[in-house]
PDB file of C-alpha atoms in Angstrom:
ATOM      1  CA  MET A 211     -88.001  69.556 -95.935  1.00 89.00           C
ATOM      2  CA  LEU A 212     -90.675  67.931 -98.085  1.00 92.00           C
ATOM      3  CA  VAL A 213     -88.561  68.549-101.184  1.00 94.00           C
ATOM      4  CA  ARG A 214     -85.625  66.674 -99.624  1.00 93.00           C
ATOM      5  CA  ILE A 215     -87.876  63.823 -98.478  1.00 94.00           C
ATOM      6  CA  PHE A 216     -89.331  63.581-101.994  1.00 94.00           C
ATOM      7  CA  GLU A 217     -85.818  63.440-103.472  1.00 94.00           C
ATOM      8  CA  TYR A 218     -84.759  60.650-101.114  1.00 93.00           C
ATOM      9  CA  ALA A 219     -87.974  58.670-101.580  1.00 93.00           C
ATOM     10  CA  THR A 220     -87.906  58.787-105.373  1.00 93.00           C
ATOM     11  CA  GLN A 221     -84.208  57.908-105.495  1.00 93.00           C
ATOM     12  CA  ILE A 222     -84.827  54.834-103.330  1.00 93.00           C
ATOM     13  CA  ALA A 223     -87.790  53.937-105.532  1.00 93.00           C
ATOM     14  CA  LEU A 224     -85.616  54.185-108.659  1.00 93.00           C
ATOM     15  CA  ASP A 225     -82.757  52.215-107.106  1.00 92.00           C
ATOM     16  CA  GLU A 226     -85.112  49.378-106.201  1.00 91.00           C
ATOM     17  CA  GLY A 227     -87.311  49.647-109.288  1.00 92.00           C
ATOM     18  CA  LYS A 228     -87.593  46.898-111.881  1.00 92.00           C
ATOM     19  CA  PHE A 229     -88.648  46.585-115.495  1.00 91.00           C
ATOM     20  CA  ILE A 230     -91.517  44.285-116.372  1.00 91.00           C
ATOM     21  CA  GLY A 231     -91.712  44.288-120.134  1.00 90.00           C
ATOM     22  CA  ASN A 232     -91.934  47.939-121.123  1.00 92.00           C
ATOM     23  CA  ILE A 233     -93.091  49.027-117.661  1.00 93.00           C
ATOM     24  CA  LEU A 234     -90.845  50.502-114.972  1.00 93.00           C
ATOM     25  CA  GLU A 235     -92.331  49.495-111.630  1.00 94.00           C
ATOM     26  CA  VAL A 236     -91.296  51.503-108.564  1.00 94.00           C
ATOM     27  CA  THR A 237     -92.451  51.583-104.947  1.00 95.00           C
ATOM     28  CA  ILE A 238     -92.357  54.799-102.950  1.00 94.00           C
ATOM     29  CA  PRO A 239     -91.117  53.879 -99.436  1.00 93.00           C
ATOM     30  CA  ASN A 240     -92.966  54.911 -96.294  1.00 94.00           C
ATOM     31  CA  CYS A 241     -91.698  58.292 -95.151  1.00 94.00           C
ATOM     32  CA  ALA A 242     -91.544  60.006 -91.775  1.00 93.00           C
ATOM     33  CA  VAL A 243     -89.951  63.067 -90.235  1.00 93.00           C
ATOM     34  CA  LEU A 244     -88.862  63.558 -86.625  1.00 93.00           C
ATOM     35  CA  PHE A 245     -89.305  66.949 -84.974  1.00 93.00           C
ATOM     36  CA  LEU A 246     -87.046  67.417 -81.959  1.00 92.00           C
ATOM     37  CA  ARG A 247     -88.989  70.548 -81.059  1.00 91.00           C
ATOM     38  CA  SER A 248     -92.706  70.951 -81.692  1.00 90.00           C
ATOM     39  CA  THR A 249     -95.573  73.312 -80.890  1.00 89.00           C
ATOM     40  CA  LYS A 250     -99.341  73.141 -81.140  1.00 88.00           C
ATOM     41  CA  ASN A 251     -98.954  74.278 -84.770  1.00 91.00           C
ATOM     42  CA  THR A 252     -96.711  71.356 -85.717  1.00 93.00           C
ATOM     43  CA  PRO A 253     -98.786  69.094 -88.015  1.00 93.00           C
ATOM     44  CA  ASP A 254     -99.392  65.393 -87.327  1.00 91.00           C
ATOM     45  CA  LYS A 255     -98.984  64.586 -91.005  1.00 93.00           C
ATOM     46  CA  MET A 256     -97.421  66.142 -94.078  1.00 95.00           C
ATOM     47  CA  THR A 257     -98.307  65.288 -97.650  1.00 96.00           C
ATOM     48  CA  ILE A 258     -96.588  65.280-101.019  1.00 95.00           C
ATOM     49  CA  ARG A 259     -99.116  65.297-103.860  1.00 95.00           C
ATOM     50  CA  MET A 260     -97.967  64.042-107.261  1.00 93.00           C
ATOM     51  CA  HIS A 261     -99.961  64.968-110.355  1.00 95.00           C
ATOM     52  CA  ALA A 262     -99.617  63.001-113.581  1.00 92.00           C
ATOM     53  CA  SER A 263    -101.669  62.206-116.664  1.00 91.00           C
ATOM     54  CA  GLY A 264    -103.012  59.090-114.930  1.00 88.00           C
ATOM     55  CA  GLY A 265    -104.257  60.953-111.883  1.00 94.00           C
ATOM     56  CA  THR A 266    -103.099  62.281-108.521  1.00 95.00           C
ATOM     57  CA  LEU A 267    -101.046  60.305-106.004  1.00 92.00           C
ATOM     58  CA  PRO A 268    -100.795  61.614-102.419  1.00 94.00           C
ATOM     59  CA  ILE A 269     -97.717  60.503-100.443  1.00 94.00           C
ATOM     60  CA  ASP A 270     -98.254  60.836 -96.714  1.00 95.00           C
ATOM     61  CA  VAL A 271     -95.272  61.723 -94.520  1.00 95.00           C
ATOM     62  CA  PHE A 272     -95.817  60.670 -90.917  1.00 94.00           C
ATOM     63  CA  VAL A 273     -94.699  63.212 -88.317  1.00 95.00           C
ATOM     64  CA  MET A 274     -93.013  62.122 -85.081  1.00 93.00           C
ATOM     65  CA  LYS A 275     -92.605  64.612 -82.243  1.00 93.00           C
ATOM     66  CA  SER A 276     -89.885  63.541 -79.840  1.00 92.00           C
ATOM     67  CA  GLN A 277     -91.347  65.613 -77.014  1.00 90.00           C
ATOM     68  CA  SER A 278     -94.594  63.628 -77.238  1.00 90.00           C
ATOM     69  CA  TYR A 279     -92.989  60.366 -76.110  1.00 93.00           C
ATOM     70  CA  ASP A 280     -92.343  59.651 -72.439  1.00 93.00           C
ATOM     71  CA  LEU A 281     -89.898  57.002 -71.243  1.00 94.00           C
ATOM     72  CA  ASN A 282     -92.594  54.339 -70.923  1.00 94.00           C
ATOM     73  CA  GLU A 283     -93.583  54.719 -74.589  1.00 94.00           C
ATOM     74  CA  ILE A 284     -89.984  54.853 -75.787  1.00 95.00           C
ATOM     75  CA  PHE A 285     -89.153  51.506 -74.193  1.00 96.00           C
ATOM     76  CA  GLN A 286     -92.548  49.853 -74.766  1.00 95.00           C
ATOM     77  CA  LYS A 287     -92.569  50.764 -78.466  1.00 93.00           C
ATOM     78  CA  ASP A 288     -88.845  50.051 -78.931  1.00 94.00           C
ATOM     79  CA  LEU A 289     -88.105  53.639 -79.988  1.00 94.00           C
ATOM     80  CA  LEU A 290     -84.612  53.617 -78.511  1.00 95.00           C
ATOM     81  CA  PHE A 291     -83.326  55.974 -81.207  1.00 94.00           C
ATOM     82  CA  LEU A 292     -85.288  58.710 -79.399  1.00 95.00           C
ATOM     83  CA  LEU A 293     -83.326  58.331 -76.148  1.00 95.00           C
ATOM     84  CA  PRO A 294     -80.445  60.674 -77.081  1.00 94.00           C
ATOM     85  CA  PHE A 295     -83.051  63.383 -77.741  1.00 94.00           C
ATOM     86  CA  TYR A 296     -85.045  62.786 -74.555  1.00 94.00           C
ATOM     87  CA  ILE A 297     -83.443  65.881 -72.987  1.00 94.00           C
ATOM     88  CA  PHE A 298     -85.489  67.993 -75.464  1.00 94.00           C
ATOM     89  CA  SER A 299     -88.630  67.209 -73.456  1.00 92.00           C
ATOM     90  CA  HIS A 300     -86.980  69.043 -70.536  1.00 94.00           C
ATOM     91  CA  GLU A 301     -85.520  71.903 -72.566  1.00 93.00           C
ATOM     92  CA  LYS A 302     -87.696  74.691 -71.153  1.00 92.00           C
ATOM     93  CA  TYR A 303     -86.897  73.623 -67.584  1.00 95.00           C
ATOM     94  CA  LEU A 304     -83.112  73.389 -67.873  1.00 95.00           C
ATOM     95  CA  ARG A 305     -82.495  76.705 -66.113  1.00 95.00           C
ATOM     96  CA  GLU A 306     -84.681  75.593 -63.203  1.00 96.00           C
ATOM     97  CA  TYR A 307     -82.843  72.274 -62.939  1.00 95.00           C
ATOM     98  CA  ASP A 308     -79.514  74.066 -63.029  1.00 95.00           C
ATOM     99  CA  GLU A 309     -80.474  76.306 -60.116  1.00 95.00           C
ATOM    100  CA  ASP A 310     -82.550  73.858 -58.030  1.00 95.00           C
ATOM    101  CA  ARG A 311     -80.813  70.757 -56.686  1.00 94.00           C
ATOM    102  CA  GLU A 312     -84.091  69.003 -55.879  1.00 94.00           C
ATOM    103  CA  LYS A 313     -85.436  69.427 -59.420  1.00 95.00           C
ATOM    104  CA  LEU A 314     -82.109  68.354 -60.906  1.00 94.00           C
ATOM    105  CA  THR A 315     -82.220  65.188 -58.784  1.00 94.00           C
ATOM    106  CA  ARG A 316     -85.562  64.246 -60.343  1.00 93.00           C
ATOM    107  CA  LEU A 317     -84.062  64.656 -63.813  1.00 94.00           C
ATOM    108  CA  GLU A 318     -81.070  62.535 -62.820  1.00 93.00           C
ATOM    109  CA  GLU A 319     -83.434  59.821 -61.564  1.00 94.00           C
ATOM    110  CA  GLU A 320     -84.959  59.600 -65.049  1.00 94.00           C
ATOM    111  CA  TYR A 321     -81.518  59.010 -66.531  1.00 93.00           C
ATOM    112  CA  VAL A 322     -80.778  56.387 -63.878  1.00 93.00           C
ATOM    113  CA  ARG A 323     -83.889  54.611 -65.142  1.00 93.00           C
ATOM    114  CA  ILE A 324     -82.688  54.915 -68.749  1.00 94.00           C
ATOM    115  CA  MET A 325     -79.322  53.386 -67.864  1.00 92.00           C
ATOM    116  CA  ASN A 326     -80.922  50.565 -65.865  1.00 92.00           C
ATOM    117  CA  GLN A 327     -83.290  49.656 -68.683  1.00 94.00           C
ATOM    118  CA  LEU A 328     -80.537  49.747 -71.304  1.00 93.00           C
ATOM    119  CA  GLU A 329     -78.421  47.440 -69.170  1.00 90.00           C
ATOM    120  CA  GLU A 330     -81.381  45.098 -68.734  1.00 93.00           C
ATOM    121  CA  LEU A 331     -82.021  45.034 -72.499  1.00 94.00           C
ATOM    122  CA  GLN A 332     -78.365  44.201 -73.088  1.00 89.00           C
ATOM    123  CA  ARG A 333     -78.409  41.396 -70.492  1.00 90.00           C
ATOM    124  CA  GLU A 334     -81.495  39.941 -72.174  1.00 93.00           C
ATOM    125  CA  GLY A 335     -79.737  40.059 -75.544  1.00 91.00           C
ATOM    126  CA  LYS A 336     -82.296  42.468 -77.008  1.00 93.00           C
ATOM    127  CA  ILE A 337     -79.628  45.052 -77.813  1.00 90.00           C
ATOM    128  CA  SER A 338     -75.881  44.718 -78.305  1.00 87.00           C
ATOM    129  CA  ALA A 339     -73.123  46.420 -76.326  1.00 82.00           C
ATOM    130  CA  TYR A 340     -72.484  48.498 -79.437  1.00 81.00           C
ATOM    131  CA  THR A 341     -76.106  49.739 -79.553  1.00 87.00           C
ATOM    132  CA  ARG A 342     -76.107  50.583 -75.854  1.00 88.00           C
ATOM    133  CA  SER A 343     -72.821  52.458 -76.094  1.00 85.00           C
ATOM    134  CA  THR A 344     -73.917  54.341 -79.205  1.00 87.00           C
ATOM    135  CA  ILE A 345     -77.079  55.545 -77.451  1.00 91.00           C
ATOM    136  CA  ILE A 346     -75.010  56.728 -74.488  1.00 89.00           C
ATOM    137  CA  GLU A 347     -72.434  58.494 -76.634  1.00 86.00           C
ATOM    138  CA  MET A 348     -75.116  60.210 -78.729  1.00 90.00           C
ATOM    139  CA  THR A 349     -76.861  61.298 -75.515  1.00 91.00           C
ATOM    140  CA  HIS A 350     -73.620  62.960 -74.439  1.00 87.00           C
ATOM    141  CA  LYS A 351     -73.328  64.801 -77.748  1.00 89.00           C
ATOM    142  CA  VAL A 352     -76.918  66.075 -77.677  1.00 92.00           C
ATOM    143  CA  LEU A 353     -76.566  67.087 -74.031  1.00 91.00           C
ATOM    144  CA  GLU A 354     -73.351  68.969 -74.820  1.00 87.00           C
ATOM    145  CA  LYS A 355     -75.181  71.115 -77.357  1.00 91.00           C
ATOM    146  CA  LEU A 356     -78.561  71.598 -75.702  1.00 92.00           C
ATOM    147  CA  ALA A 357     -77.354  72.118 -72.127  1.00 91.00           C
ATOM    148  CA  ASN A 358     -74.162  73.943 -73.000  1.00 90.00           C
ATOM    149  CA  ASN A 359     -75.025  76.855 -70.679  1.00 93.00           C
ATOM    150  CA  TYR A 360     -76.197  74.694 -67.770  1.00 94.00           C
ATOM    151  CA  GLN A 361     -73.138  73.166 -66.167  1.00 93.00           C
ATOM    152  CA  ASN A 362     -74.948  71.491 -63.253  1.00 94.00           C
ATOM    153  CA  VAL A 363     -77.330  69.754 -65.646  1.00 93.00           C
ATOM    154  CA  LYS A 364     -74.479  68.572 -67.875  1.00 90.00           C
ATOM    155  CA  LYS A 365     -72.433  67.342 -64.946  1.00 90.00           C
ATOM    156  CA  GLY A 366     -75.374  65.557 -63.327  1.00 91.00           C
ATOM    157  CA  VAL A 367     -76.603  63.721 -66.430  1.00 90.00           C
ATOM    158  CA  ARG A 368     -73.102  62.876 -67.664  1.00 86.00           C
ATOM    159  CA  SER A 369     -72.232  61.306 -64.301  1.00 86.00           C
ATOM    160  CA  ILE A 370     -75.306  59.057 -64.607  1.00 87.00           C
ATOM    161  CA  MET A 371     -74.650  58.150 -68.245  1.00 81.00           C
ATOM    162  CA  GLY A 372     -71.164  56.876 -67.609  1.00 70.00           C
ATOM    163  CA  GLY A 373     -68.843  59.850 -67.919  1.00 50.00           C
ATOM    164  CA  LYS A 374     -65.681  59.891 -69.963  1.00 45.00           C
ATOM    165  CA  VAL A 375     -65.059  56.144 -70.009  1.00 41.00           C
ATOM    166  CA  LEU A 376     -68.220  55.323 -71.930  1.00 46.00           C
ATOM    167  CA  GLU A 377     -67.598  58.109 -74.422  1.00 43.00           C
ATOM    168  CA  TYR A 378     -64.923  55.907 -75.966  1.00 48.00           C
ATOM    169  CA  GLU A 379     -66.609  52.527 -75.472  1.00 54.00           C
ATOM    170  CA  THR A 380     -68.288  52.658 -78.871  1.00 52.00           C
ATOM    171  CA  LYS A 381     -64.987  53.508 -80.554  1.00 57.00           C
ATOM    172  CA  THR A 382     -63.310  50.595 -78.749  1.00 57.00           C
ATOM    173  CA  ILE A 383     -66.013  48.167 -79.888  1.00 58.00           C
ATOM    174  CA  PHE A 384     -65.660  49.502 -83.437  1.00 56.00           C
ATOM    175  CA  ARG A 385     -61.875  49.099 -83.383  1.00 60.00           C
ATOM    176  CA  GLU A 386     -62.167  45.536 -82.067  1.00 56.00           C
ATOM    177  CA  GLY A 387     -64.714  44.662 -84.744  1.00 58.00           C
ATOM    178  CA  LYS A 388     -62.555  46.270 -87.398  1.00 53.00           C
ATOM    179  CA  GLN A 389     -59.519  44.288 -86.230  1.00 59.00           C
ATOM    180  CA  GLU A 390     -61.496  41.031 -86.324  1.00 59.00           C
ATOM    181  CA  GLY A 391     -62.643  41.854 -89.825  1.00 57.00           C
ATOM    182  CA  LEU A 392     -59.069  42.632 -90.853  1.00 49.00           C
ATOM    183  CA  GLN A 393     -57.814  39.295 -89.519  1.00 58.00           C
ATOM    184  CA  GLU A 394     -60.590  37.464 -91.316  1.00 59.00           C
ATOM    185  CA  GLY A 395     -59.724  39.296 -94.503  1.00 56.00           C
ATOM    186  CA  LEU A 396     -56.040  38.445 -94.168  1.00 51.00           C
ATOM    187  CA  GLN A 397     -56.828  34.753 -93.632  1.00 64.00           C
ATOM    188  CA  LYS A 398     -59.094  34.724 -96.658  1.00 65.00           C
ATOM    189  CA  GLY A 399     -56.447  36.478 -98.735  1.00 71.00           C
ATOM    190  CA  ARG A 400     -53.773  34.015 -97.613  1.00 73.00           C
ATOM    191  CA  PHE A 401     -55.955  31.051 -98.618  1.00 73.00           C
ATOM    192  CA  GLU A 402     -56.715  32.534-102.043  1.00 81.00           C
ATOM    193  CA  ASN A 403     -52.989  33.049-102.569  1.00 80.00           C
ATOM    194  CA  LEU A 404     -52.290  29.448-101.524  1.00 79.00           C
ATOM    195  CA  LEU A 405     -54.954  28.151-103.888  1.00 82.00           C
ATOM    196  CA  GLN A 406     -53.437  30.047-106.815  1.00 84.00           C
ATOM    197  CA  ASN A 407     -49.945  28.721-105.983  1.00 82.00           C
ATOM    198  CA  VAL A 408     -51.232  25.114-105.966  1.00 81.00           C
ATOM    199  CA  LYS A 409     -52.886  25.622-109.351  1.00 85.00           C
ATOM    200  CA  LYS A 410     -49.737  27.193-110.823  1.00 80.00           C
ATOM    201  CA  LEU A 411     -47.560  24.378-109.549  1.00 76.00           C
ATOM    202  CA  MET A 412     -49.913  21.731-110.914  1.00 81.00           C
ATOM    203  CA  LYS A 413     -49.762  23.348-114.329  1.00 79.00           C
ATOM    204  CA  LYS A 414     -46.022  24.012-114.336  1.00 71.00           C
ATOM    205  CA  LEU A 415     -45.034  20.506-113.206  1.00 71.00           C
ATOM    206  CA  ASP A 416     -47.991  18.740-114.813  1.00 76.00           C
ATOM    207  CA  THR A 417     -48.736  17.065-111.504  1.00 83.00           C
ATOM    208  CA  THR A 418     -51.647  16.343-109.188  1.00 86.00           C
ATOM    209  CA  ALA A 419     -53.054  18.634-106.540  1.00 85.00           C
ATOM    210  CA  GLU A 420     -51.810  16.263-103.831  1.00 85.00           C
ATOM    211  CA  ASN A 421     -48.230  16.417-105.092  1.00 80.00           C
ATOM    212  CA  ALA A 422     -48.385  20.187-105.435  1.00 79.00           C
ATOM    213  CA  MET A 423     -49.655  20.516-101.851  1.00 81.00           C
ATOM    214  CA  ASP A 424     -46.897  18.193-100.630  1.00 80.00           C
ATOM    215  CA  LEU A 425     -44.308  20.448-102.216  1.00 74.00           C
ATOM    216  CA  LEU A 426     -45.933  23.528-100.662  1.00 75.00           C
ATOM    217  CA  ASP A 427     -46.255  21.852 -97.254  1.00 79.00           C
ATOM    218  CA  VAL A 428     -50.001  22.560 -97.038  1.00 81.00           C
ATOM    219  CA  SER A 429     -51.701  21.626 -93.753  1.00 83.00           C
ATOM    220  CA  GLU A 430     -54.383  18.910 -93.598  1.00 80.00           C
ATOM    221  CA  GLU A 431     -57.086  21.435 -92.814  1.00 78.00           C
ATOM    222  CA  GLU A 432     -56.135  23.608 -95.765  1.00 82.00           C
ATOM    223  CA  ARG A 433     -55.828  20.573 -98.079  1.00 83.00           C
ATOM    224  CA  THR A 434     -59.526  19.800 -97.625  1.00 83.00           C
ATOM    225  CA  GLU A 435     -60.507  23.348 -98.590  1.00 81.00           C
ATOM    226  CA  VAL A 436     -58.099  23.436-101.537  1.00 80.00           C
ATOM    227  CA  VAL A 437     -59.479  20.170-102.967  1.00 82.00           C
ATOM    228  CA  LYS A 438     -62.999  21.614-102.764  1.00 79.00           C
ATOM    229  CA  ARG A 439     -61.901  24.605-104.828  1.00 79.00           C
ATOM    230  CA  ILE A 440     -59.679  22.906-107.421  1.00 76.00           C
TER     231      ILE A 440
END
C-alpha cells in the first residue's frame, strides 16, 4: 500500500513540478489512507522515509479508520464521503440485526437520520442533488456487498435510502447534465461555423462584414458576437 501511495504522490509532484534555473522544484502532496476495517493493531500513522545524499525526508501518511467516526463526527466534520461505508461500523452485528426486529429498527433509525440530514444539507445548498444521490447510490452498492447474506438488513436499509428509484437518480442527473453540455457544444460549434462563413464571404466578395452577414441572414444577436470576433 505504501509503495502505491509513494508512486501516486511522486507522480503528482512531478506533474506539478517546475524548473527554477537548473533546479527542479517539486512538492509532495499530503497523503492519507482510509481503512474500512481496523483493529487495535491498525496504526494511526504510516511513514515513507526517503534517503538521499542531502539527508533523510520522512513523508507521513495519515490513517483514517472509518469505524472510528460516528454520525455526529461525519456530519460535523463534513466527512460525507464516509457515509456509504458507515455500515462497516455495524458489520459484526449484522447477523443480530437480521434476526432481531428490534435491533434492526435501531439500525434503520440511524439511516433515517442520515437521509434527513442529507436532505437538509441539500435544501440549504451545502450539497447538490448529484452529491446526495451519489452518496445514496454508493451506500446501496456497499450494502449489497457487505450485507449480501442478511436479507432483512438489506431490505430495511434500502427501503430507508430510497429503494430502486434513487438508484437511477444519479444517472438521470448525469444524463441531463450531459445533454445540456451537448446542446451548449452544438451552439458553440454552430457559431464558429457561422463566423468562418462570414470571413470566407468577406474575402471572396471583397466586402464588409455587415454585407456578408446580410447575405447570410445573420440575426442581430449573432451579429454583435461576430463583429467582436472579426
